[in-house]
CSV table of C-alpha atoms and ligand atoms in Angstrom, one decimal:
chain,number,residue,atom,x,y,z
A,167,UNK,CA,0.0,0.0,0.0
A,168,UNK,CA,1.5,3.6,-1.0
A,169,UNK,CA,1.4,6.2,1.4
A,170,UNK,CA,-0.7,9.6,-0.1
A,171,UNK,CA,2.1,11.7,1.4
A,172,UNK,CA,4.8,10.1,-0.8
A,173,UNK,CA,3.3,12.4,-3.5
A,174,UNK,CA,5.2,15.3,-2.1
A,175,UNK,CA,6.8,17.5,-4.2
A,176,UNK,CA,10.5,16.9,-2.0
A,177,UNK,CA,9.9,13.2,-3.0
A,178,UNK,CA,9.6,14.6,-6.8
A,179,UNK,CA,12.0,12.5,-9.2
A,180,UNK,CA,11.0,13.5,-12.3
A,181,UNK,CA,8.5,15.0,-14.8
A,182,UNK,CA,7.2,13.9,-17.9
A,183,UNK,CA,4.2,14.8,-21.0
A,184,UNK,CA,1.5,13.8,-18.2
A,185,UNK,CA,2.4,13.0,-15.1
A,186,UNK,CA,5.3,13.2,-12.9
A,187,UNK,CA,7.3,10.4,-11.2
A,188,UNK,CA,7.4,10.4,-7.1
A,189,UNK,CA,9.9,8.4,-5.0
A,190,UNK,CA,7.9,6.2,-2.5
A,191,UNK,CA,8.4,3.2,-0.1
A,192,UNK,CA,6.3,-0.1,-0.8
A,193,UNK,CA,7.5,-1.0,3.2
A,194,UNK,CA,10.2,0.1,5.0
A,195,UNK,CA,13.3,-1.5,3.1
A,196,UNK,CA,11.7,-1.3,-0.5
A,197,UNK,CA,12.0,1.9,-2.3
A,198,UNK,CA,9.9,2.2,-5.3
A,199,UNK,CA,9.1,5.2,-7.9
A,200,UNK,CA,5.7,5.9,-9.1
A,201,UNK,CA,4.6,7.4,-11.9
A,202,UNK,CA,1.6,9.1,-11.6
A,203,UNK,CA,-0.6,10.0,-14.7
A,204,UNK,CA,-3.3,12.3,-15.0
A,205,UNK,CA,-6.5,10.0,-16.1
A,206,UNK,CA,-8.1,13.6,-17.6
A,207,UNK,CA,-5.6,13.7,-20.1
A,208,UNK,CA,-6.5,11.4,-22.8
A,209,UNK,CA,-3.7,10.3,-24.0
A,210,UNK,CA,-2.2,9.3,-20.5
A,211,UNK,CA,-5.0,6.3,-20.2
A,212,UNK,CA,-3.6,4.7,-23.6
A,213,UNK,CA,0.3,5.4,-22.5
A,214,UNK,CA,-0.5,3.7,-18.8
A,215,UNK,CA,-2.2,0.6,-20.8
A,216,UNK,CA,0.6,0.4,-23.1
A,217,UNK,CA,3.4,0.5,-20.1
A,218,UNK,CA,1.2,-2.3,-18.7
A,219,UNK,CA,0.2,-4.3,-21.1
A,220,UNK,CA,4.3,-4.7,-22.8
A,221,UNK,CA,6.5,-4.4,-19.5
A,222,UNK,CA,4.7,-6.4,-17.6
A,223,UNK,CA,6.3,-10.0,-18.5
A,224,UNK,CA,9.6,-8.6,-19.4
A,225,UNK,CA,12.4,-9.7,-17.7
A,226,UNK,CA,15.8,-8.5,-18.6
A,227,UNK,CA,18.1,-6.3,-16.8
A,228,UNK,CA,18.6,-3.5,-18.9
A,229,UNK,CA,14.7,-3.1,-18.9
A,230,UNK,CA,13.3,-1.2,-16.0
A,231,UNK,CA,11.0,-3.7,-14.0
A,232,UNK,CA,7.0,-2.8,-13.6
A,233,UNK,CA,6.4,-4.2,-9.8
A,234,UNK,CA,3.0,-3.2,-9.8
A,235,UNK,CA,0.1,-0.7,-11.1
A,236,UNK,CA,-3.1,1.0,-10.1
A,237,UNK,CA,-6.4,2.4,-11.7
A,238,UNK,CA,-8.5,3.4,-9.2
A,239,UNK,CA,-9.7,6.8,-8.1
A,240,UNK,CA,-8.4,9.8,-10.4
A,241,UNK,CA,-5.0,8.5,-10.5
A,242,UNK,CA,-3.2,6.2,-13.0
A,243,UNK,CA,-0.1,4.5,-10.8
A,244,UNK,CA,2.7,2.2,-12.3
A,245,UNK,CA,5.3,1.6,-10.1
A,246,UNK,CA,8.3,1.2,-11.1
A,247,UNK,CA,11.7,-0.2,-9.7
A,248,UNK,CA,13.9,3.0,-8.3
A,249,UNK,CA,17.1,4.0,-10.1
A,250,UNK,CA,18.9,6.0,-7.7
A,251,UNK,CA,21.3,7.9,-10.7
A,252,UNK,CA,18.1,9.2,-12.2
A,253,UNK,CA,18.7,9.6,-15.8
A,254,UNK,CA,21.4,9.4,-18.1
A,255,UNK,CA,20.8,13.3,-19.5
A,256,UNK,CA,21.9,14.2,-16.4
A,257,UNK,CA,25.3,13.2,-17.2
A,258,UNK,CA,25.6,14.1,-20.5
A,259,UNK,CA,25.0,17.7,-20.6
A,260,UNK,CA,23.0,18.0,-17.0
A,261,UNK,CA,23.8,19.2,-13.5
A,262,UNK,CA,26.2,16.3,-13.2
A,263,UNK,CA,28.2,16.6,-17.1
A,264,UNK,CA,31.2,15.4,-17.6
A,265,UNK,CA,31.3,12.7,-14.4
A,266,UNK,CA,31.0,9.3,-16.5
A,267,UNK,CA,34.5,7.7,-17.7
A,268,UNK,CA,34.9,5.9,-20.2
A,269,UNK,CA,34.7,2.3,-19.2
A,270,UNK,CA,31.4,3.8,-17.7
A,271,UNK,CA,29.9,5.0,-21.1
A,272,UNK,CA,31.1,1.7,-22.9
A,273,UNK,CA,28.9,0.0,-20.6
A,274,UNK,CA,26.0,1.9,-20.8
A,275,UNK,CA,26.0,2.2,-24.5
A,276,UNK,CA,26.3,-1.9,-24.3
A,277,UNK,CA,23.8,-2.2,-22.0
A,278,UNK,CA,21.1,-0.3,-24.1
A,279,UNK,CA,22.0,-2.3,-26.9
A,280,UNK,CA,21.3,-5.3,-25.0
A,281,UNK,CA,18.2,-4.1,-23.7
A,282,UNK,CA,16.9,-3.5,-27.5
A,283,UNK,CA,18.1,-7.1,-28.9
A,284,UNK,CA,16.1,-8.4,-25.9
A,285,UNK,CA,12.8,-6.7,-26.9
A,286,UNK,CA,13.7,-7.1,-30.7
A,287,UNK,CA,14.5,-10.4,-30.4
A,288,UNK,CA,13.3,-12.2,-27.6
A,289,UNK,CA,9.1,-12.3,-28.3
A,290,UNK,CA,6.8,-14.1,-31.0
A,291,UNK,CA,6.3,-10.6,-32.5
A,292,UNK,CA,9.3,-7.2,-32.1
A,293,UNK,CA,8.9,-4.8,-29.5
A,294,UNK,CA,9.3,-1.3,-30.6
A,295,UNK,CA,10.1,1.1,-28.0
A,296,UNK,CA,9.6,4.3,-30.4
A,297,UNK,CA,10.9,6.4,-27.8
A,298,UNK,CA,14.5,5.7,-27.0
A,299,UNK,CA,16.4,9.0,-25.7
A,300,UNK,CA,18.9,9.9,-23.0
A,301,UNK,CA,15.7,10.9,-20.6
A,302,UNK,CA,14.2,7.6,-21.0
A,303,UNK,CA,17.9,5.5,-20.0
A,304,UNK,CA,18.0,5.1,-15.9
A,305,UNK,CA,21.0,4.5,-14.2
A,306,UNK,CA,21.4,1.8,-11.2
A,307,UNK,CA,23.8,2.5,-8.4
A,308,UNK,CA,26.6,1.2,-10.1
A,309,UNK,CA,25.6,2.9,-13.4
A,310,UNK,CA,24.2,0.7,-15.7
A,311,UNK,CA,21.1,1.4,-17.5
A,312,UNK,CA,17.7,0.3,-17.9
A,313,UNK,CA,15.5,1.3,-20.7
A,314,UNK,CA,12.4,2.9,-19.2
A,315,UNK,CA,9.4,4.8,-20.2
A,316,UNK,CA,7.5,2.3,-22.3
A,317,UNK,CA,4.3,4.8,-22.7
A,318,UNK,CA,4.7,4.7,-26.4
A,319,UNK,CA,5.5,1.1,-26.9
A,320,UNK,CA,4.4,-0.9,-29.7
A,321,UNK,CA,4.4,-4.3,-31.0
A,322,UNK,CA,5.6,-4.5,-34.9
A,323,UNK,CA,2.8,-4.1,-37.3
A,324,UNK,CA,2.4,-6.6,-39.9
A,325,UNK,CA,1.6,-4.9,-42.5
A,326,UNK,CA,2.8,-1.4,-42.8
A,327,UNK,CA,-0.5,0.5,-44.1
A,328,UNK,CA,-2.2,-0.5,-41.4
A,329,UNK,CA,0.6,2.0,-39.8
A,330,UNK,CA,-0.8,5.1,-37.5
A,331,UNK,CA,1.5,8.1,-39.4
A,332,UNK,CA,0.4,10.9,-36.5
A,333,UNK,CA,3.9,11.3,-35.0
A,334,UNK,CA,4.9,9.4,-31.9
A,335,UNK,CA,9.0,10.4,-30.5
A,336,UNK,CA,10.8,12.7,-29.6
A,337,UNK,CA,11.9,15.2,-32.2
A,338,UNK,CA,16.1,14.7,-33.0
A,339,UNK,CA,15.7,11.5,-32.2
A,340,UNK,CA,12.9,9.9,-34.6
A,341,UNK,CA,14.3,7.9,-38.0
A,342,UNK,CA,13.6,10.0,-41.0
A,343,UNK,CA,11.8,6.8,-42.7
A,344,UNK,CA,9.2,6.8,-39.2
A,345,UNK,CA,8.8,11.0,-39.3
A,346,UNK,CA,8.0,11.5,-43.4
A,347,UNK,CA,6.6,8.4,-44.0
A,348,UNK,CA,5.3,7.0,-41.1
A,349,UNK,CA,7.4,3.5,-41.6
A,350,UNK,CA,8.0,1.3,-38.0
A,351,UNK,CA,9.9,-1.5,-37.5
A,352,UNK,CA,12.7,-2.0,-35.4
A,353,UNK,CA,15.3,0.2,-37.3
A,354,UNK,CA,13.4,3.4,-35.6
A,355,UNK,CA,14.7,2.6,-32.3
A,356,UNK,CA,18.2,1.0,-33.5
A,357,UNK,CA,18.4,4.9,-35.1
A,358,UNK,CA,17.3,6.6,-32.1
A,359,UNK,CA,20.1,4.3,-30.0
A,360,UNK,CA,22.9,5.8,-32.8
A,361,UNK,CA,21.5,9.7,-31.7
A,362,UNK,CA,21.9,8.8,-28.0
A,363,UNK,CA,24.9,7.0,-28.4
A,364,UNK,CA,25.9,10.2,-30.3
A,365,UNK,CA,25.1,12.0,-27.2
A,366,UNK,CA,27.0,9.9,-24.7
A,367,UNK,CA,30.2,10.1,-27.1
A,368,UNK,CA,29.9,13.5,-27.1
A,369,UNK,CA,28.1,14.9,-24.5
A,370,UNK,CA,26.2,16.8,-26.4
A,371,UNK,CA,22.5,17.2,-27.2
A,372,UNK,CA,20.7,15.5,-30.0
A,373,UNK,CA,19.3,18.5,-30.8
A,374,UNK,CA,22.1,20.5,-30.7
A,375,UNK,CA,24.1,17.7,-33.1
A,376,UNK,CA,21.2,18.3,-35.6
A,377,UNK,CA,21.1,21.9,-35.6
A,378,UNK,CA,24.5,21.7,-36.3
A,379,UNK,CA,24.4,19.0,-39.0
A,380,UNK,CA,28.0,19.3,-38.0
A,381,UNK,CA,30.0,17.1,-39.9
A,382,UNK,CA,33.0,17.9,-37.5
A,383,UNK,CA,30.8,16.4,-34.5
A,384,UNK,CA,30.3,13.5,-35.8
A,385,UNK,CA,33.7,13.0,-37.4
A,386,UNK,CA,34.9,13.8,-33.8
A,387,UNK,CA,32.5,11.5,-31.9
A,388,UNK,CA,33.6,8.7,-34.6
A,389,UNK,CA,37.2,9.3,-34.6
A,390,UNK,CA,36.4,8.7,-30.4
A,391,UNK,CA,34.0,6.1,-31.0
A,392,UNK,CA,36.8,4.1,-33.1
A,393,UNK,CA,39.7,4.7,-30.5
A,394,UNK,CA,37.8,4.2,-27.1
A,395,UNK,CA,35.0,2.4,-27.9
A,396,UNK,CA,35.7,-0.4,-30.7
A,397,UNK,CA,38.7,-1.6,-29.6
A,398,UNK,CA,37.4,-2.2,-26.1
A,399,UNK,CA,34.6,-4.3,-27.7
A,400,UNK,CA,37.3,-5.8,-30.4
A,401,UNK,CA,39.4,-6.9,-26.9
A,402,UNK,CA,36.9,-8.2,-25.2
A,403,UNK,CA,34.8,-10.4,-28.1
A,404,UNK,CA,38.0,-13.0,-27.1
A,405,UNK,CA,35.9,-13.9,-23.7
A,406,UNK,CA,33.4,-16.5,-23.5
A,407,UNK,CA,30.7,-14.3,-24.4
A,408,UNK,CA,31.5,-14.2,-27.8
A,409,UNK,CA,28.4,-14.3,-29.5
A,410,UNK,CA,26.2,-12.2,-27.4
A,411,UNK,CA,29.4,-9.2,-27.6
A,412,UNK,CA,29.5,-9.6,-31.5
A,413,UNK,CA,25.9,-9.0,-31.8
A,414,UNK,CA,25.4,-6.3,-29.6
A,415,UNK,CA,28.6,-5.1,-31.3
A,416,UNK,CA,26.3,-5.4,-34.5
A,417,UNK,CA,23.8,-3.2,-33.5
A,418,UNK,CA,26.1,-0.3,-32.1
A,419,UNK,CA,27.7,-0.2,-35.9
A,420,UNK,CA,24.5,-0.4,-37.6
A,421,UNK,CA,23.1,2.2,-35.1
A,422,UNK,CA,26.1,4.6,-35.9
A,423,UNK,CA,26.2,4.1,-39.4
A,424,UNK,CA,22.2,5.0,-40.2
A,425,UNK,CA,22.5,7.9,-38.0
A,426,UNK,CA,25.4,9.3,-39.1
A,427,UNK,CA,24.5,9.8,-42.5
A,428,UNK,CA,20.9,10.8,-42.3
A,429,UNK,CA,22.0,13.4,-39.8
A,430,UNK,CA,23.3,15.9,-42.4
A,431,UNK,CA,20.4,15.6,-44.2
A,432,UNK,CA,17.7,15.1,-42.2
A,433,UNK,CA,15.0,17.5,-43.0
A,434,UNK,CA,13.9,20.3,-40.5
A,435,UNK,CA,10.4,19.2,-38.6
B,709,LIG,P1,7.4,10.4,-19.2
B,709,LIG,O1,6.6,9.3,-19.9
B,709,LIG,O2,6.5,11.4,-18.6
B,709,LIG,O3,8.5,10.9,-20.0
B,709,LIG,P2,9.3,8.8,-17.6
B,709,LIG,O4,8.9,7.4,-17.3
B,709,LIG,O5,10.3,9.0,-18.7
B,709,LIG,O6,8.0,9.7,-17.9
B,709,LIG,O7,9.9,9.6,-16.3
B,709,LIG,C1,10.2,11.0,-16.3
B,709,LIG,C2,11.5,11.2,-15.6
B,709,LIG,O8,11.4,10.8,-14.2
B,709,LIG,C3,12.7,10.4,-16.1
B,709,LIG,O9,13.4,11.0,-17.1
B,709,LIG,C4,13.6,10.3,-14.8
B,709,LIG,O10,14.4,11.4,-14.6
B,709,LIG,C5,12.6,10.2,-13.7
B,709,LIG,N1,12.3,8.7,-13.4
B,709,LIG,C6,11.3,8.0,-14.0
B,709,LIG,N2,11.3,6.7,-13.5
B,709,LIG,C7,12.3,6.7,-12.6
B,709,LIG,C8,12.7,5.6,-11.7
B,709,LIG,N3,12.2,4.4,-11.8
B,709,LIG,N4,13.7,5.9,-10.8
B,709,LIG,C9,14.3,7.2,-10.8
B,709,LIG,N5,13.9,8.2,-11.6
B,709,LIG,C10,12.9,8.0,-12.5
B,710,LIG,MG1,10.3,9.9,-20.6
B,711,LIG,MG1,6.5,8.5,-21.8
């Protein structure tokens, strides 16, 4: 049973579109956050089923864990296991910039990547996050992540006409394909990792790397990516976990090489 009071605004965590996410105790050694949505706003009522409905039977740890959820009264609830480094933002270009080294970013950006195979890969039909962005990465004690947020969370269509075009994402973030013509599969998120993997390379914005469309930012973050990054993962594919290594590995390239491209010539929304 939550306590009323834990909805306090010094218990405040974070705020999203429609709600705002407390820090709370289920009893007096589990800590919790709840996300409170407003059931007025229409939208909040589809995003709270969604969240539900697709996180429920995940299991993985570099997904954030649904422990439980409420619908009574005037208040949506979903609580939500509590990530005591908040978000990864934070840390890129937020109160705490410049703080993560770089065996620390490796292992987030692998860590994400594994989190996406596992709802690409893992279930009958893909999980599309469609909302993949520095915000919505949560960091443990020990700073690894966990994809959160799965409001806008959708299973693959079938057939792509059958597609909703009204645009769902965050803008700087959203694959030109998915924006203009409304296309969704699993590349969207896969691009949406390469921004934020942009952004932890960097530290900078996505929005700021757009607006830029500067060439030398990404030949920077590259030229980084290649010396810190690939020949960490090239050491360490020798270990046992082989496989699993060379396919996150996978997904980081592809992820780097759609959004590096488009970048430059993505069109202005
Ligand atoms: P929205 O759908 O409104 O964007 P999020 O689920 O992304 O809501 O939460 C908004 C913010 O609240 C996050 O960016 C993060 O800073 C904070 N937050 C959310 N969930 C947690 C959690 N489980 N532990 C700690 N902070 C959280
Ligand atoms: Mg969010
Ligand atoms: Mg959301």
């Amino acid at each position: 049973q939550l306590a009323t009071n834990n909805f306090c605004e010094e218990n405040i965590l974070g705020r999203g579109g429609f709600g705002e996410v407390f820090k709370g105790n289920l009893d007096v050694k589990t800590v919790v956050a709840v996300k409170k949505l407003q059931v007025y706003h229409a939208r909040s009522k589809d995003e709270f089923e969604n969240e539900v409905k697709l996180i429920t039977h995940i299991h993985h740890r570099n997904l954030l864990r649904l422990l439980g959820w409420s619908s009574e009264g005037s208040d949506l609830l979903l609580v939500l296991e509590y990530m005591p480094n908040g978000s990864l933002d934070q840390f890129l270009w937020g109160a705490k910039s410049g703080t993560l080294d770089w065996n620390q970013r490796y292992e987030i950006i692998f860590g994400i990547a594994r989190g996406l195979a596992h709802l690409h890969n893992e279930f009958h039909v893909k999980i599309i996050h469609r909302d993949i962005k520095s915000s919505n990465i949560l960091l443990t004690d020990d700073f690894k992540p966990k994809i959160a947020d799965f409001g806008l969370a959708r299973f693959q269509p079938e057939d792509q006409s059958h597609v909703n075009t009204k645009f769902a994402g965050t803008l700087g973030y959203t694959a030109p394909e998915y924006a203009l013509q409304g296309h969704l599969s699993d590349k969207v998120d896969t691009y949406s990792f390469g921004v934020v993997v942009l952004e932890i390379i960097s530290g900078r914005r996505s929005t700021e790397v757009n607006r830029s469309s500067s060439d030398y930012l990404l030949e920077h973050a590259w030229k980084l990516y290649e010396k810190k990054i690939h020949k960490k993962c090239i050491d360490e594919t020798l270990d046992s976990k082989q496989y699993e290594q060379e396919h996150v590995m996978n997904i980081i390239e592809i992820a780097l090489l759609c959004t590096q491209s488009p970048v430059s010539k993505r069109p202005t929304m």
